[in-house]
Amino acid sequence: MGGIMILFLLILGTSFSASAQMTDLMGTLAVDGMMTAQSVKGYNTANLQLKKNKIAQELQIKNMEIQTLMLNNPQNVSRETFSVAGYPASAKVEQSGFSITLNRVDEKLCTSFDNHFSGAKKVEKNNCSKNTVKFYY
């Protein structure tokens, strides 16, 4: 009878141990999965901010170039095409200044621009579905 009891406790002990290890493993995998998901989300947020910073920096430089060009010969501005942070862009003389239009901008990036991004007087984002955003200076 004592041998059967020992055998029963031995079997019972190994089955609880295996089940506890499985629960521990599942918990570890769940935590690891959540950490990975948060890492990807953080990376995407940082990447979006990096793109915005690069666009803002290049828009400010292009803004100064166009303002200088407008002092000398405003007619050349409307025909100027260039690239801003890898996005095709164009400039156009408007009634109260000029505008810079970026094309092929991701919709998520387009919608993230606030109304006075990079010193613009106004940002027209209603064409984000067409991947176009227009900055008025």
Backbone as a ProteinNet text record, in pm:
[ID]
protein_1_A
[PRIMARY]
MGGIMILFLLILGTSFSASAQMTDLMGTLAVDGMMTAQSVKGYNTANLQLKKNKIAQELQIKNMEIQTLMLNNPQNVSRETFSVAGYPASAKVEQSGFSITLNRVDEKLCTSFDNHFSGAKKVEKNNCSKNTVKFYY
[TERTIARY]
81.2	0	86.7	197	287.1	353.5	385.3	447.9	353	226.2	127	108.8	111	94.8	212.4	332.5	451.7	444.8	406.3	393	287.3	174.8	69	118.4	190	243.6	348.2	428.3	529.8	461.7	359	285.2	213.7	151.6	80.5	176.8	293.8	393.6	447.3	472	523.9	418.4	292.7	188.1	164.3	167.7	152.8	271.6	390.8	510.5	505.6	465.9	458	352.5	239.9	133.8	176.2	247.1	296.2	399.2	484.4	584.8	517.2	412.4	340.6	273.3	214.3	151.5	256.1	370.9	479.6	529.4	542.1	587.1	486.3	358.3	254.8	253.9	271.1	278	397.8	511.2	632.4	612.8	551.9	527.2	430.2	330	234.2	302.6	386	458.8	554.5	624	716.5	642.7	526.3	446.4	402.1	360.7	318.9	436.6	552.8	671.2	711.3	699.9	732.5	634.5	506.6	405.2	430.8	464.6	494.1	621	719.2	843.1	815.8	734.3	700	623.5	530.1	453	546.8	639.1	735	826.3	867.6	953	878.3	752.9	674.2	650.4	625.7	606.6	735	847.7	976.6	1009.8	979.6	1006.1	921.1	795.2	706.8	759.5	803	855.7	985.5	1067.7	1191.9	1162.6	1063.3	1024.2	972.3	888.2	834.2	945.7	1043.3	1154.5	1235.9	1259.8	1337	1260.7	1129	1047.5	1046.9	1029.2	1026.8	1157.8	1267.2	1399.2	1417.9	1383.9	1403	1302.7	1181.6	1084.5	1132.4	1191.3	1241.2	1354	1442.4	1551	1494	1400.4	1340.2	1260.3	1193.8	1119.3	1213	1329	1425.3	1477.1	1502.8	1549.8	1444.9	1319.5	1212.9	1189.9	1194.1	1177.6	1288.6	1409.6	1521.8	1500.4	1455	1428.7	1315.7	1213.9	1101.2	1143.7	1245.3	1294.4	1354.5	1422.4	1490.6	1400.6	1331.7	1252.2	1138.1	1022.1	911.4	854.8	876.2	820.4	882.7	1005.7	1072.6	1015.8	953.3	905.4	797.6	707.4	595.6	640	755.7	802	898.7	926.9	1029.7	973.9	1040.9	1009.9	1136.8	1119.1	1233.4	1189.7	1273.3	1242.7	1260.3	1167.2	1175.5	1172.7	1282.4	1295	1255.7	1287	1257.6	1119.8	1038.1	904.5	908.9	849.5	845.3	764.1	813.3	747.9	751	664.1	662.6	624.3	664.5	633.1	550	464.5	377.6	355.8	360.4	332.6	182.6	143.5	2.2	-23	-145.9	-179.3	-104.7	-94.2	-31.4	99.7	169.7	296.6	320.3	347.7	369.2	329.6	321.9	288.2	386.6	405.9	487.6	397.3	390.4	306.3	394.9	370.5	440.8	349.1	403.7	327.3	377.7	293.2	323.5	356.9	291	309.8	215.9	267.5	182.5	65.8	-49.1	-168.2	-149.3	-83.2	-60.5	30.4	132.8	223.7	150.9	72.7	-1.7	-95.4	-169	-264.8	-196.7	-68.3	0.7	52.1	50.2	96.4	-6.3	41.3	-51.5	-63	-149.7	-182.2	-67.7	27.2	139.1	270.5	269.4	388.5	498.2	617.7	736.7	722.1	649.2	635.9	537.6	458.2	361.5	245.9	188.5	70.4	-50.1	-53.8	-166.7	-117.4	-173.4	-142.4	-273.1	-279.2	-399.1	-379.9	-454.7	-439.8	-562.3	-651.7	-773.5	-748.8	-627.6	-592.5	-507	-513.2	-432.6	-468.4	-593.7	-631.2	-564.7	-529.7	-457.8	-306.7	-263.2	-121.5	-56.2	-131.4	-80.7	-106.9	-7.9	-25.4	36.5	-31.2	10.4	37.9	153.5	195.7	194.3	121.2	114.5	206.4	288.8	381	353.2
-118	0	126	127.2	241.3	266.4	156.2	170.5	232	193.7	249	397.9	431.4	572.1	654.6	602.7	673.6	688.8	580.7	586	689.3	692.3	788.3	931.8	956.2	1090.2	1129.9	1033.4	1059.2	1098.7	1025.1	1056.8	1190.8	1211.7	1336.2	1454.8	1437.1	1544.3	1580.6	1482.2	1513.2	1578.1	1538	1597.6	1743	1775.4	1914.5	1998.2	1940.5	2012.4	2046.7	1949.8	1973.7	2078.9	2072.8	2169.2	2308	2316.7	2445.8	2503.8	2417.8	2465.8	2515	2446	2486.7	2621.9	2641.5	2769.9	2879.8	2849.5	2946.5	2980.9	2881.2	2903.3	2987.1	2958.4	3035.2	3180.9	3201.2	3337.2	3412.4	3343.9	3406.1	3443.8	3354.8	3384.4	3500.7	3508.4	3619.2	3751.8	3754.4	3877	3914.3	3815.8	3841	3896.1	3841.3	3890.5	4033.8	4068.8	4206.5	4302.7	4259.9	4345.2	4367	4262.8	4275.5	4370.1	4356.7	4444.8	4590	4614.6	4750.3	4803.7	4716.3	4757.3	4800.1	4723.1	4757.3	4889.1	4907.9	5032.4	5151.1	5133.8	5239.8	5270.1	5167.2	5185.9	5262.8	5225.7	5294.2	5440.7	5467.8	5606.3	5686.6	5627.2	5695.8	5718.2	5621.5	5634.2	5745.2	5755.2	5861	5998.1	6009.5	6136.9	6174.6	6075.1	6100	6154	6095.7	6144.2	6287.2	6314.4	6449.6	6550.9	6514.9	6605.8	6634.8	6531.6	6550.2	6638.2	6614.6	6697.4	6841.9	6863.7	6999.4	7071.4	7002.2	7062.7	7102	7011.3	7041.2	7145.1	7146.9	7250.5	7388.6	7397.9	7527.3	7578.3	7487.3	7526.6	7570.7	7491.6	7524.8	7654.2	7678.5	7802.3	7922.4	7914.8	8026.1	8043.8	7934.3	7943.7	8010.9	7971	8026.8	8174.1	8209.6	8351.3	8435.4	8382.8	8453.9	8463.5	8355.1	8353.9	8450.4	8460	8549.1	8695.6	8729.1	8866.8	8903.3	8807.1	8834.3	8814.3	8699	8667.8	8573.9	8625.5	8541.7	8448.4	8478.5	8394.5	8254.4	8240.8	8110.1	8014.5	8067.3	7983.5	7887.2	7932.5	7847.6	7727.6	7733.2	7620.8	7530	7561.8	7487	7355.1	7245	7115.4	7064.1	6993.4	6949.9	6833	6792.9	6682.2	6729	6689.4	6719.8	6587.1	6551.2	6426.3	6305	6309.8	6198.2	6202	6300.6	6314.1	6417.6	6388.7	6488.8	6610.2	6728	6850.8	6955.6	7053.2	7166.2	7291.5	7404.8	7533.9	7615.3	7697.8	7780.6	7914.3	8022.5	8155	8167.4	8209.3	8229.1	8379.5	8418.4	8560	8626.8	8557.8	8621.2	8553.2	8496.4	8429.5	8316.8	8198.4	8082.8	7956.6	7847.4	7718.8	7612.6	7513.7	7397.1	7275.3	7196.2	7077	6953.5	6864.1	6735.7	6628.1	6540.3	6430.4	6296.4	6196.2	6058.1	6046.1	6123.7	6119.7	6014.6	5928.1	5826.8	5896.4	5831.8	5891.7	5913.1	5819	5832.7	5951.9	5970.8	6084.5	6214.4	6213	6331.7	6381.6	6290.1	6330.5	6374.4	6343.2	6379.4	6523.1	6591.7	6730.9	6821	6909.1	7004.8	7126.6	7220.8	7329.9	7428.4	7437.8	7530.9	7455.2	7338.8	7254.6	7326.6	7322.6	7379.1	7527.1	7600.9	7744.4	7786.6	7694.3	7727.9	7807.4	7896.8	7971	7878.7	7781.8	7689.8	7560.3	7447.5	7318.6	7258.5	7231.1	7173.6	7022.9	6949.8	6803.9	6732.3	6801.5	6735	6640.8	6637.4	6544.7	6428.9	6400.1	6290.6	6157.4	6141.1	6016	6006.1	6120.5	6122.7	6133.9	6128.5	6133.7	6266.9	6375.3	6509.4	6600	6679.9	6777.9	6909.2	7020.8	7151.5	7244.7	7307.4	7401.7	7542.9	7633.4	7772.5	7857.1	7936.9	8029.2	8170.9
0	0	0	76	82.3	-51.8	-126.2	-257.6	-358.2	-348.3	-440.2	-412.1	-281.9	-244.2	-295.1	-285.5	-333.4	-485.5	-552.8	-697.8	-738.4	-667.1	-694.6	-674.6	-565.7	-539.8	-643.9	-687.6	-789.6	-921.4	-962.2	-1085.2	-1071.4	-958	-934.3	-933.8	-873.5	-867.2	-1004.3	-1091	-1224.6	-1312	-1295.3	-1378.5	-1338	-1209	-1165.8	-1210.3	-1204.3	-1243.7	-1392.6	-1476.7	-1620.5	-1651.3	-1583.5	-1607.7	-1560.1	-1450.4	-1401.2	-1497.2	-1551.7	-1647.5	-1775.2	-1818	-1938.3	-1916.6	-1800.3	-1767.9	-1763.5	-1704.7	-1697.8	-1838.2	-1923.2	-2060	-2137.3	-2122.2	-2192	-2144.2	-2014.9	-1961.1	-2015.9	-2025	-2078.7	-2224.5	-2302.3	-2443.3	-2460.3	-2374.1	-2381.6	-2351.6	-2249.1	-2214	-2326.1	-2382.6	-2492.4	-2614.1	-2643.3	-2755.2	-2735.8	-2615	-2586.2	-2597.2	-2549.1	-2558.1	-2704	-2786.3	-2927.8	-2996.1	-2966.2	-3025.7	-2987.1	-2862.3	-2817.5	-2883.6	-2903.1	-2970.3	-3113.3	-3184	-3322.6	-3327.2	-3235.7	-3230.4	-3202.5	-3108.7	-3078.4	-3195.6	-3267.1	-3385.3	-3492.8	-3518.5	-3620.8	-3584.6	-3457.3	-3412.1	-3430	-3392.2	-3406.8	-3553.9	-3638.6	-3781.2	-3842.6	-3802.3	-3850.2	-3808.1	-3683.3	-3633.9	-3705.4	-3735.2	-3808.3	-3948.1	-4016.2	-4148.8	-4140	-4038.6	-4021.8	-3997.6	-3914.5	-3886.4	-4012.2	-4091.9	-4215.1	-4313.6	-4326.9	-4415.5	-4367.2	-4236.5	-4180.7	-4207.2	-4187.5	-4208.6	-4355.2	-4447	-4588.5	-4639.6	-4583	-4621.6	-4578.9	-4461.5	-4415.4	-4505	-4546.3	-4636.1	-4771.2	-4825.1	-4954.5	-4944.4	-4832.2	-4808.7	-4822.3	-4759.9	-4767.9	-4910.9	-4979.7	-5118.1	-5207.2	-5191.2	-5274.7	-5242.1	-5114.1	-5078.3	-5140.2	-5141.4	-5203.5	-5353.9	-5416.2	-5559.8	-5594.9	-5509.8	-5535.6	-5533.9	-5455.9	-5454	-5589	-5652.4	-5779.3	-5901.4	-5906.5	-6025.2	-5989.1	-5948.9	-5903.8	-6011.4	-6139.6	-6245	-6245.8	-6202.3	-6202.8	-6097.8	-5994.6	-5885.3	-5932.8	-6017.6	-6057.9	-6142	-6203.4	-6285.5	-6211.9	-6088.2	-6015.7	-5960.7	-5989.7	-5929.4	-5862.1	-5752.6	-5671.5	-5585.5	-5492.2	-5402.1	-5258.4	-5172.6	-5029.8	-4955.3	-4893.3	-4816.5	-4900.8	-5029.1	-5117.8	-5180.7	-5146.1	-5203.5	-5316.1	-5432.4	-5539	-5494.2	-5527.7	-5482.2	-5592	-5575.9	-5668.4	-5591.4	-5645.8	-5584.1	-5680.9	-5625.1	-5708.6	-5638.8	-5716.8	-5662.2	-5641.3	-5520.5	-5485.8	-5471.6	-5441.5	-5428.4	-5313.8	-5202.5	-5086	-5047.8	-5142.7	-5113.1	-5211.7	-5159.6	-5246.2	-5171.1	-5245.9	-5185	-5232.6	-5148.7	-5182.6	-5169.9	-5276.1	-5278.2	-5278.7	-5184.1	-5180	-5235.8	-5317.1	-5376.6	-5324.8	-5337.9	-5297.3	-5148.8	-5065.7	-4920.9	-4862.3	-4774.3	-4710.5	-4641.3	-4642.4	-4581.8	-4432	-4364.8	-4220.3	-4190.7	-4273.1	-4256.7	-4289.4	-4394.8	-4438.1	-4327.7	-4267.5	-4164.4	-4035.3	-4019.1	-3894.7	-3894.2	-4009.4	-4014	-3946.4	-3857.5	-3797.5	-3889.5	-3855.5	-3947.5	-3969.7	-3881	-3898.6	-3903.1	-3966.1	-3974.4	-4051.4	-3999.2	-4062.2	-4095.5	-4012	-4030	-4137.4	-4188.8	-4293	-4233.9	-4313.8	-4270	-4262.7	-4353.6	-4362	-4427.3	-4384.1	-4444.9	-4495	-4623.1	-4684.1	-4695.1	-4610.5	-4605.4	-4660.1	-4726.2	-4772.3	-4889.9	-4941.4	-5048.9	-4998.7	-4869.6	-4814.7	-4878.7	-4917.4	-4984	-5121.6	-5179.4	-5307.3	-5285.5	-5159.8	-5122	-5158.6	-5144.4	-5172.4	-5054.4	-5017.8	-4911.2	-4958.9	-4927.1	-4976.3	-4858	-4859.7	-4754.9	-4812.1	-4747.9	-4792.6	-4705.6	-4769.4	-4699.9	-4740
[MASK]
+++++++++++++++++++++++++++++++++++++++++++++++++++++++++++++++++++++++++++++++++++++++++++++++++++++++++++++++++++++++++++++++++++++++++

